PDB file of C-alpha atoms in Angstrom:
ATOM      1  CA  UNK A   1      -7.484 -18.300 -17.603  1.00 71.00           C
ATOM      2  CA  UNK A   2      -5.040 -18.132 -20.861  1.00 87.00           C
ATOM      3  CA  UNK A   3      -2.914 -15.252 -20.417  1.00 87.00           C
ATOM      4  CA  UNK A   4       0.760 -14.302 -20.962  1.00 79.00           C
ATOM      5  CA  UNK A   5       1.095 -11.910 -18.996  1.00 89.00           C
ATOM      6  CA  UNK A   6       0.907 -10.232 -14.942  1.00 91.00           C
ATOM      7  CA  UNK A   7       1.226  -6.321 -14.009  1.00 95.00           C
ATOM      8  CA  UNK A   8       4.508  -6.238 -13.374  1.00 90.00           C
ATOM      9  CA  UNK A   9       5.822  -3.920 -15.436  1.00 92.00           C
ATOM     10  CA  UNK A  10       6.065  -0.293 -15.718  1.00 93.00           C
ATOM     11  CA  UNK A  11       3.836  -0.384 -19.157  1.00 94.00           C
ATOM     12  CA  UNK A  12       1.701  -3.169 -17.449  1.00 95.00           C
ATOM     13  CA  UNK A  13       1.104  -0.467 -14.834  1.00 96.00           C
ATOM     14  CA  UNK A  14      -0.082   1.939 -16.926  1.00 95.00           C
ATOM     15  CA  UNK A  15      -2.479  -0.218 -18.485  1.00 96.00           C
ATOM     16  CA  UNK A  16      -3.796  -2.014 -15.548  1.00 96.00           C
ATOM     17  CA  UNK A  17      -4.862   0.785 -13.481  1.00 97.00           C
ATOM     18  CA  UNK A  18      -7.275   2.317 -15.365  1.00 97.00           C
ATOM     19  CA  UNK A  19      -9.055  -1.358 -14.538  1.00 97.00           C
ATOM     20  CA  UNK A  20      -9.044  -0.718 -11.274  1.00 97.00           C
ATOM     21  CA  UNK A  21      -9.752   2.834 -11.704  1.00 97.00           C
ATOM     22  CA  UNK A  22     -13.435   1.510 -12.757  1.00 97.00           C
ATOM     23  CA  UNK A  23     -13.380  -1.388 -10.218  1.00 96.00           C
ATOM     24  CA  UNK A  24     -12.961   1.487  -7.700  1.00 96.00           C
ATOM     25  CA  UNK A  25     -15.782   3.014  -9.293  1.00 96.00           C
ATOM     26  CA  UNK A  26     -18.290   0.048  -9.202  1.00 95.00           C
ATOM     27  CA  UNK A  27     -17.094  -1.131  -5.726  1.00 93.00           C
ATOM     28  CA  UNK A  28     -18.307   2.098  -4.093  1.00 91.00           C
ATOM     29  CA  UNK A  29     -22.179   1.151  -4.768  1.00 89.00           C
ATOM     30  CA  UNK A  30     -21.868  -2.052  -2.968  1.00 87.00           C
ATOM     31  CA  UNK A  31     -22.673  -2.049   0.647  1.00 80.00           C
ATOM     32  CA  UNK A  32     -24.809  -5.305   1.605  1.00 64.00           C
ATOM     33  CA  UNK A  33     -22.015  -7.229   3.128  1.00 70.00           C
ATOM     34  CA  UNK A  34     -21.406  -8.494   6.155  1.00 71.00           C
ATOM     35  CA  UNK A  35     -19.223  -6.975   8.728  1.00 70.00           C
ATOM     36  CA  UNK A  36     -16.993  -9.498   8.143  1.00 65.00           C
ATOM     37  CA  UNK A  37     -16.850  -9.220   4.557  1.00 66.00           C
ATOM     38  CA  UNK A  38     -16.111  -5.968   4.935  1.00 72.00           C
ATOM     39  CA  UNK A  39     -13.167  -6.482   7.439  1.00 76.00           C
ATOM     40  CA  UNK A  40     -10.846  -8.942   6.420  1.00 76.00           C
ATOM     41  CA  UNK A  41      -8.999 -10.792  10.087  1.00 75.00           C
ATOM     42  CA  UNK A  42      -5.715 -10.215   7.854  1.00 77.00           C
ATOM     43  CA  UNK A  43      -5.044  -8.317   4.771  1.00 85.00           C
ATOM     44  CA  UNK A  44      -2.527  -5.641   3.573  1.00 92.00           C
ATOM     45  CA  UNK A  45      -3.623  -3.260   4.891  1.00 94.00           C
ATOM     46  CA  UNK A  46      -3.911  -0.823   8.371  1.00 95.00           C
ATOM     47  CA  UNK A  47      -6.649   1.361   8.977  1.00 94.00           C
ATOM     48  CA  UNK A  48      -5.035   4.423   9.637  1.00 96.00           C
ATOM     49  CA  UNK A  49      -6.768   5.099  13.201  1.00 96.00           C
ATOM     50  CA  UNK A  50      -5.016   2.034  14.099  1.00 96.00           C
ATOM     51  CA  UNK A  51      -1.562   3.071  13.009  1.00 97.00           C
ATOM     52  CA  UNK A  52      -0.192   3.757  16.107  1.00 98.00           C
ATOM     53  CA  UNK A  53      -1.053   0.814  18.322  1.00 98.00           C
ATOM     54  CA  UNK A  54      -0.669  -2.107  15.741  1.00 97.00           C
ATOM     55  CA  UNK A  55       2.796  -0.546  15.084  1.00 98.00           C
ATOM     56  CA  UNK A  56       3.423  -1.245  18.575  1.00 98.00           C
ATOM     57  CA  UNK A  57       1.886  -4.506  19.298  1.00 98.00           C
ATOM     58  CA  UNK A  58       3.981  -5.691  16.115  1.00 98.00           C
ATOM     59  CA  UNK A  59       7.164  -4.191  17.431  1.00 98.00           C
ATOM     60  CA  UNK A  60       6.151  -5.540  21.428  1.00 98.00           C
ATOM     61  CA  UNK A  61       6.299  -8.974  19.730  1.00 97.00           C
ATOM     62  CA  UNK A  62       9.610  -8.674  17.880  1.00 98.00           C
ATOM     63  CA  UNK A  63      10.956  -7.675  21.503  1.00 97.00           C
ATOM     64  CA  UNK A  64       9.546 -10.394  23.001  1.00 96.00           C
ATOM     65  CA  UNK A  65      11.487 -13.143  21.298  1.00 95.00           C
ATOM     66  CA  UNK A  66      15.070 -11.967  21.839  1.00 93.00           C
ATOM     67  CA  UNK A  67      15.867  -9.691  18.805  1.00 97.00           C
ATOM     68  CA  UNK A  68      19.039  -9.481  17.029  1.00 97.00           C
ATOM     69  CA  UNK A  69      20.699  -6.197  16.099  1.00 98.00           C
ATOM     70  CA  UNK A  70      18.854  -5.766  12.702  1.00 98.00           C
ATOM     71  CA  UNK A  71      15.514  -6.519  14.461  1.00 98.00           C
ATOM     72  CA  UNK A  72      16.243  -3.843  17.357  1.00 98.00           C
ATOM     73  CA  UNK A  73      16.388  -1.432  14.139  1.00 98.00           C
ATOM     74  CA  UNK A  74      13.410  -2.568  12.549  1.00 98.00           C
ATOM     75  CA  UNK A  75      11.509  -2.053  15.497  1.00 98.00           C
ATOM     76  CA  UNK A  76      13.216   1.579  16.388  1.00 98.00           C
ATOM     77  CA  UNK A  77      12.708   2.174  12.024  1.00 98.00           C
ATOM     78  CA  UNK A  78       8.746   1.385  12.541  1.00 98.00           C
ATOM     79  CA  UNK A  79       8.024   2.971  15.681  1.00 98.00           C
ATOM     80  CA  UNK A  80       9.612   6.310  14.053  1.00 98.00           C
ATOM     81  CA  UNK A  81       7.991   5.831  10.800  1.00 98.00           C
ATOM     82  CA  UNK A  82       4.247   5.168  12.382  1.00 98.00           C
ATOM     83  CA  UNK A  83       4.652   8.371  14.785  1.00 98.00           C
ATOM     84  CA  UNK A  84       5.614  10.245  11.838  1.00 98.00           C
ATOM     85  CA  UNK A  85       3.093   9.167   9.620  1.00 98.00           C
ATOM     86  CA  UNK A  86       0.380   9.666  12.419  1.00 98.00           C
ATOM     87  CA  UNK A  87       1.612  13.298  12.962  1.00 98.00           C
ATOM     88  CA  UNK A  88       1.279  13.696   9.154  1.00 98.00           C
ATOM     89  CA  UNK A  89      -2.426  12.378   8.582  1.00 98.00           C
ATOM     90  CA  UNK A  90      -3.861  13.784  11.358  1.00 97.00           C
ATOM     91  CA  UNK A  91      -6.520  15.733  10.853  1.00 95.00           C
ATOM     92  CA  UNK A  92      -6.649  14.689   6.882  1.00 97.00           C
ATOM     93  CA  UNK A  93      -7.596  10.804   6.350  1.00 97.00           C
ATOM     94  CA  UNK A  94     -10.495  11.767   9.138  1.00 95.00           C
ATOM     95  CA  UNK A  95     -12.085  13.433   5.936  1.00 95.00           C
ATOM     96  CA  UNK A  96     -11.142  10.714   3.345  1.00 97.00           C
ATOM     97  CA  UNK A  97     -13.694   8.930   1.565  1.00 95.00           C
ATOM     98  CA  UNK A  98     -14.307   5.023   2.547  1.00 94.00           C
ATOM     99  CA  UNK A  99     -15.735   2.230   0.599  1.00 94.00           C
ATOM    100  CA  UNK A 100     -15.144  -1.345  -0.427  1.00 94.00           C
ATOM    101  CA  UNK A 101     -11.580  -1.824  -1.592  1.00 94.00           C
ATOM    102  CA  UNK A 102      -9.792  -5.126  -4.082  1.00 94.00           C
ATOM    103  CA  UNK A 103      -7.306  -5.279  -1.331  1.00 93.00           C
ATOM    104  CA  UNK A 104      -4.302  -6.525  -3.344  1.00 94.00           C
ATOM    105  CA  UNK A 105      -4.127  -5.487  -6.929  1.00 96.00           C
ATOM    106  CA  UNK A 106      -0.849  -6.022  -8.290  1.00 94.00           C
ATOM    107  CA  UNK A 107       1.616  -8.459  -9.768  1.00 93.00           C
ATOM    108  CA  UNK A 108       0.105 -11.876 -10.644  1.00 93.00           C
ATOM    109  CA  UNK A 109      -3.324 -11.111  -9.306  1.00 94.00           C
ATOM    110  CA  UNK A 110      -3.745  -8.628 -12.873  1.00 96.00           C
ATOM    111  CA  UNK A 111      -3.410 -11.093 -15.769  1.00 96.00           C
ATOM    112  CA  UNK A 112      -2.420  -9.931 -19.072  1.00 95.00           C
ATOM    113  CA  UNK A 113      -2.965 -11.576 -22.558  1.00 94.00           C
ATOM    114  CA  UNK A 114      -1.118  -8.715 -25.078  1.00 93.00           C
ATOM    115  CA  UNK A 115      -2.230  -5.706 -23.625  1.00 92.00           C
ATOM    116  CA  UNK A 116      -5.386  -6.377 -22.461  1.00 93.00           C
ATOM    117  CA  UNK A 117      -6.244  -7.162 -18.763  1.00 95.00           C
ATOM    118  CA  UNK A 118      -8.141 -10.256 -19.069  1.00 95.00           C
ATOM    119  CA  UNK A 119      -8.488 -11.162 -14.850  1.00 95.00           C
ATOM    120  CA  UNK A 120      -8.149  -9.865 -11.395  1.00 95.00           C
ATOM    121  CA  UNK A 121      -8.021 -12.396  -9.012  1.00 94.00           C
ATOM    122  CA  UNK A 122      -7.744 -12.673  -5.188  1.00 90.00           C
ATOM    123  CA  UNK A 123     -10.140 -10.644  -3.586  1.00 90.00           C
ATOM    124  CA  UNK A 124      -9.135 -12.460  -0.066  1.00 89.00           C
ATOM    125  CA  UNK A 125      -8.005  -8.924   1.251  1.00 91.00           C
ATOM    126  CA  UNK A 126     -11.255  -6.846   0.180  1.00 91.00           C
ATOM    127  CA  UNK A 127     -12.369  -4.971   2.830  1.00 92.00           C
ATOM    128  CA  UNK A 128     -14.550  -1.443   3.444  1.00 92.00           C
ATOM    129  CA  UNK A 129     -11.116   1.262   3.608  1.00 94.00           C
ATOM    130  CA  UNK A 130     -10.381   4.602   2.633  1.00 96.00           C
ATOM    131  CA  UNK A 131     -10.747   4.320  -1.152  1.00 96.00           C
ATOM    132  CA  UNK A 132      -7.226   5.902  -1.763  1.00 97.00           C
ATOM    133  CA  UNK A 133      -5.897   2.499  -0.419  1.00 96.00           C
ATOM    134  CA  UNK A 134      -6.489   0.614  -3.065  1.00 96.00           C
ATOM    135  CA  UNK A 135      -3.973   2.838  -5.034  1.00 97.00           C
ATOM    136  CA  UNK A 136      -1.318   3.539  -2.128  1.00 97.00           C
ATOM    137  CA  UNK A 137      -0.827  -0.363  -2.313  1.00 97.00           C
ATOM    138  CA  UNK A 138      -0.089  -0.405  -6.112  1.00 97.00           C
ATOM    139  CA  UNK A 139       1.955   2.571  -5.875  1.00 97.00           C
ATOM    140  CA  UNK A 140       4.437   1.369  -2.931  1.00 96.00           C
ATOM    141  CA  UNK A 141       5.086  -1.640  -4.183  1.00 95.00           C
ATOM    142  CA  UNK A 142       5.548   0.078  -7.865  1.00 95.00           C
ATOM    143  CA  UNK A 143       7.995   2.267  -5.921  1.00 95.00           C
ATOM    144  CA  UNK A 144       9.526  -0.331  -4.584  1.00 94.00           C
ATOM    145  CA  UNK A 145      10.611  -1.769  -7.959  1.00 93.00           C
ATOM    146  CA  UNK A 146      11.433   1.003  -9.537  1.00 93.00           C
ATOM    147  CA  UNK A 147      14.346   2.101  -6.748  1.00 92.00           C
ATOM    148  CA  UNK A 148      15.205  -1.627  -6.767  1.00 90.00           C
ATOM    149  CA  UNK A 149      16.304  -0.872 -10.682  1.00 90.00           C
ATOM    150  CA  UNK A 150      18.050   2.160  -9.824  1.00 93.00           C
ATOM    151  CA  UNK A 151      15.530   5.049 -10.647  1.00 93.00           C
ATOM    152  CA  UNK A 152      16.056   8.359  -8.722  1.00 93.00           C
ATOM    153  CA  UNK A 153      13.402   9.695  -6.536  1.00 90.00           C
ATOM    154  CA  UNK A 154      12.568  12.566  -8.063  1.00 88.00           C
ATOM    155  CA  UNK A 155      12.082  10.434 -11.283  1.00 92.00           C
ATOM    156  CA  UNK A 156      10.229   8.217  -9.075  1.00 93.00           C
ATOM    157  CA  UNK A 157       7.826  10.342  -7.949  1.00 92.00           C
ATOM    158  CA  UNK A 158       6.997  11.701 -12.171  1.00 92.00           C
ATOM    159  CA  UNK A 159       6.660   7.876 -12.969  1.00 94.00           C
ATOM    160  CA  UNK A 160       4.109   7.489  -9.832  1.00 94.00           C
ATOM    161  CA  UNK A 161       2.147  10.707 -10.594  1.00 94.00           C
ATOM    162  CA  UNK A 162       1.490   9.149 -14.239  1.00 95.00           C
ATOM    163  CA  UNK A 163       0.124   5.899 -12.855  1.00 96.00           C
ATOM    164  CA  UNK A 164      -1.757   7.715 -10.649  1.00 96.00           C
ATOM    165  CA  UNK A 165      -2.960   9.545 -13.597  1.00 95.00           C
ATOM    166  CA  UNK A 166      -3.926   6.643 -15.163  1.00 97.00           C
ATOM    167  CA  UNK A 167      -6.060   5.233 -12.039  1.00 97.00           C
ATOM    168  CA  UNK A 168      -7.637   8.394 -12.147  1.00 97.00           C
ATOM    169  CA  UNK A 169      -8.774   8.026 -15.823  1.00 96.00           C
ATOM    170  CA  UNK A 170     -11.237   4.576 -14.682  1.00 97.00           C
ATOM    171  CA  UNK A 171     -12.615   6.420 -11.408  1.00 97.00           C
ATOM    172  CA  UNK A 172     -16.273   8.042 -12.010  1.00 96.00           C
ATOM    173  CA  UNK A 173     -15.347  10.538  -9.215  1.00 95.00           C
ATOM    174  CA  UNK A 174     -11.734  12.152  -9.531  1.00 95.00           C
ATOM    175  CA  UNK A 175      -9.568  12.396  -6.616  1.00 96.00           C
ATOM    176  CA  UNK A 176     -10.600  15.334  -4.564  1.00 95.00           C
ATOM    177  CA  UNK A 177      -7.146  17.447  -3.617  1.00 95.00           C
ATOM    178  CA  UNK A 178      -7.206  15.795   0.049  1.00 96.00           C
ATOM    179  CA  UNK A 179      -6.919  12.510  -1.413  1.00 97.00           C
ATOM    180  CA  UNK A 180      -4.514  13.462  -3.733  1.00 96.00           C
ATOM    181  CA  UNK A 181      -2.642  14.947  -0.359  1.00 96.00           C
ATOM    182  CA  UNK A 182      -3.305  12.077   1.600  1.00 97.00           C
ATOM    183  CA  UNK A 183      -1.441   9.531  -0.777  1.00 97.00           C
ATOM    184  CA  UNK A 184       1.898   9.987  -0.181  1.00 97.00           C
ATOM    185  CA  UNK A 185       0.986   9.222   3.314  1.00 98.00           C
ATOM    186  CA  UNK A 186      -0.833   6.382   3.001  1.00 98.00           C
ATOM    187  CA  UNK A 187       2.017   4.715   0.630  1.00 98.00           C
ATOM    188  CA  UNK A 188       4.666   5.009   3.567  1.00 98.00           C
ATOM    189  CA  UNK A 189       2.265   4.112   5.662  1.00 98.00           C
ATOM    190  CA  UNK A 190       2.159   0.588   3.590  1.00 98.00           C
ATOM    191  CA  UNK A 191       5.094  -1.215   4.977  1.00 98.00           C
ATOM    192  CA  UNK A 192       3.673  -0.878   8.385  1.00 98.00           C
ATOM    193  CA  UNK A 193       0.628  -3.528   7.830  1.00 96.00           C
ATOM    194  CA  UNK A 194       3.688  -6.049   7.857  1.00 97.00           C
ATOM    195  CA  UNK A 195       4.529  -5.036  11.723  1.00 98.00           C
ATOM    196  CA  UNK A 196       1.546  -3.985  13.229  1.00 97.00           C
ATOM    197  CA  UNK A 197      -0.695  -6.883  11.353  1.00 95.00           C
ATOM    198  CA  UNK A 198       1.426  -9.839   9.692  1.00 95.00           C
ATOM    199  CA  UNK A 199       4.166  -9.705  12.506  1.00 97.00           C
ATOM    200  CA  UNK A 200       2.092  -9.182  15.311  1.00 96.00           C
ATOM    201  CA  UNK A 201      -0.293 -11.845  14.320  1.00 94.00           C
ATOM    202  CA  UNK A 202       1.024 -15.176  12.467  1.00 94.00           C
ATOM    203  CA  UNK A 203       0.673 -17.686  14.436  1.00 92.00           C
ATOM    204  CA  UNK A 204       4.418 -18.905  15.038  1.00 95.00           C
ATOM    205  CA  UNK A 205       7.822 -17.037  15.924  1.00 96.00           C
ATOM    206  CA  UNK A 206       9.659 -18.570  13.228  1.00 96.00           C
ATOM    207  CA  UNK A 207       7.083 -17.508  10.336  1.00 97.00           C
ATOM    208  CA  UNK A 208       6.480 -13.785  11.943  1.00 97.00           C
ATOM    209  CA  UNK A 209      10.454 -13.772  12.012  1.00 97.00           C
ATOM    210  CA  UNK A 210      10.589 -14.748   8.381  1.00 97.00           C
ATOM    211  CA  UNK A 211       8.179 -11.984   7.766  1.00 96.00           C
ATOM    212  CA  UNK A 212      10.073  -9.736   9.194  1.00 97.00           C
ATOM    213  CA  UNK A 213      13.591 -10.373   8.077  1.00 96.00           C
ATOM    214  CA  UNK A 214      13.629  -8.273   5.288  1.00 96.00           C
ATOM    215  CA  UNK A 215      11.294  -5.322   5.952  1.00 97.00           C
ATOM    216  CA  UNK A 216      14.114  -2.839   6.950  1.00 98.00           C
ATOM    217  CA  UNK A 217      14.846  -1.739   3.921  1.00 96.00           C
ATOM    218  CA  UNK A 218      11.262  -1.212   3.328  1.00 97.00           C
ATOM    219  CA  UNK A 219      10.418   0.734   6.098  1.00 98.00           C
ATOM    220  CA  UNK A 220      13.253   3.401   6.035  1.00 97.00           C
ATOM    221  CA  UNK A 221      12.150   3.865   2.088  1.00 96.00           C
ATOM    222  CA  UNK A 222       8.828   5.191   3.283  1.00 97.00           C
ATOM    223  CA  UNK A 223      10.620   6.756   5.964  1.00 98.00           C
ATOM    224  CA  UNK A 224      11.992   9.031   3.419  1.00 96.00           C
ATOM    225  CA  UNK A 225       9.082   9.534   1.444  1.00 96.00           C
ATOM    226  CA  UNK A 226       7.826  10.853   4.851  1.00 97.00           C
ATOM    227  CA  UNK A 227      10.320  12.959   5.055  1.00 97.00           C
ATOM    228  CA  UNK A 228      10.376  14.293   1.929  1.00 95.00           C
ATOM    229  CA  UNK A 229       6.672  14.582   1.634  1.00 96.00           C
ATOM    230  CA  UNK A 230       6.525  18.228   0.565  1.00 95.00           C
ATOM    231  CA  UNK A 231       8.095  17.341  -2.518  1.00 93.00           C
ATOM    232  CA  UNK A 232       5.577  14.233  -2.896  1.00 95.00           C
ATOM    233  CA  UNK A 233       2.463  15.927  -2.154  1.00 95.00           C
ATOM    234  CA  UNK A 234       3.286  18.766  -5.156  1.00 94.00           C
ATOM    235  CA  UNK A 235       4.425  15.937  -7.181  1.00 93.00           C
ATOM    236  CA  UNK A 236       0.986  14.112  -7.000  1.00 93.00           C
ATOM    237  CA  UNK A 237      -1.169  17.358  -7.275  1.00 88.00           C
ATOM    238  CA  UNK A 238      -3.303  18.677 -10.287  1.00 70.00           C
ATOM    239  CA  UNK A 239      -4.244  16.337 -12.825  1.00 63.00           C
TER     240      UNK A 239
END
């Protein structure tokens, strides 16, 4: 596909999601697929149910092979962050809308030629999830970048409310207020997939290491978006 272009920008951003906005929108009417269409062996992604025990089977591994000290505190980081954001959706995603999600929309998988979004590609990750996943994905690792350039949180969190926004402008259905909620959750929740599914199930020590060796810094930024999550949750709310 000629294109000059991926979604990795902050103005990219804004213009891709309303694309998957509508994808969201047509996705939810399809429902003949297989089971295992419809649950991917690996993807980024955790179902939230299984928060708790993937966290731990991840973090059982890294144990297992003789951690150094930064590995120690990415495994006491995850286990803290997965309890926490257990004890936050509890009782919420349970009433969370599911249907068939992309799975991995960002950076070169949204190809740009100008301004237009002219592919997404790699749907290897599509799977039936809570359809606020989609967006929690985008979101964390739009987070992600914009810390990594210096932005402030509270800054932060106005930039993500306006791509949010913008998702919101494709979608047929709006976000109801529990998704809207529910997101700041499920965005800390994102590093976690990395433990309690990449980690805990590549095949050798060496690549799960690799995995691993940077996700610190990852993990204690959701941390605090966990911790702050008042301030989240009212920055995400209303329209």
């Amino acid at each position: 596909m000629d294109h000059d272009g991926y979604m990795d920008t902050l103005a990219q951003l804004k213009r891709g999601l309303p694309v998957l906005g509508r994808m969201t929108s047509a996705l939810r009417h399809v429902t003949a697929l297989s089971q295992d269409a419809m649950r991917p062996v690996l993807a980024n992604h955790l179902p939230f149910e299984q928060i708790l025990p993937a966290t731990q089977k991840g973090c059982d591994r890294i144990c297992g092979w003789n951690p150094n000290a930064y590995e120690r505190q990415l495994v006491k980081a995850s286990l803290r962050l997965a309890g926490d954001v257990w004890q936050a959706g509890s009782g919420l995603f349970e009433r969370l809308p599911c249907q068939l999600a992309h799975g991995d929309f960002w950076d070169n998988n949204v190809l740009f030629r100008g301004k237009a979004v002219v592919l997404v590609q790699d749907f290897d990750f599509m799977g039936e999830r809570r359809r606020i996943d989609d967006i929690a994905l985008t979101l964390y690792y739009a987070n992600a970048d914009l810390k990594n350039a210096g932005m402030p949180e509270w800054r932060r969190a106005a930039e993500m409310k306006g791509l949010l926004n913008a998702y919101e402008s494709g979608l047929d259905i709006p976000l109801e207020p529990d998704e809207r909620a529910a997101l700041p959750i499920a965005i800390a929740a994102q590093p976690l997939w990395s433990i309690g599914g990449w980690v805990a199930a590549l095949d050798s020590e060496y690549t799960a290491r690799k995995h691993a060796s940077d996700m610190l810094a990852y993990v204690e930024e959701a941390q605090r978006i966990i911790d702050n999550l008042a301030r989240w949750q009212a920055a995400f709310m209303g329209g």
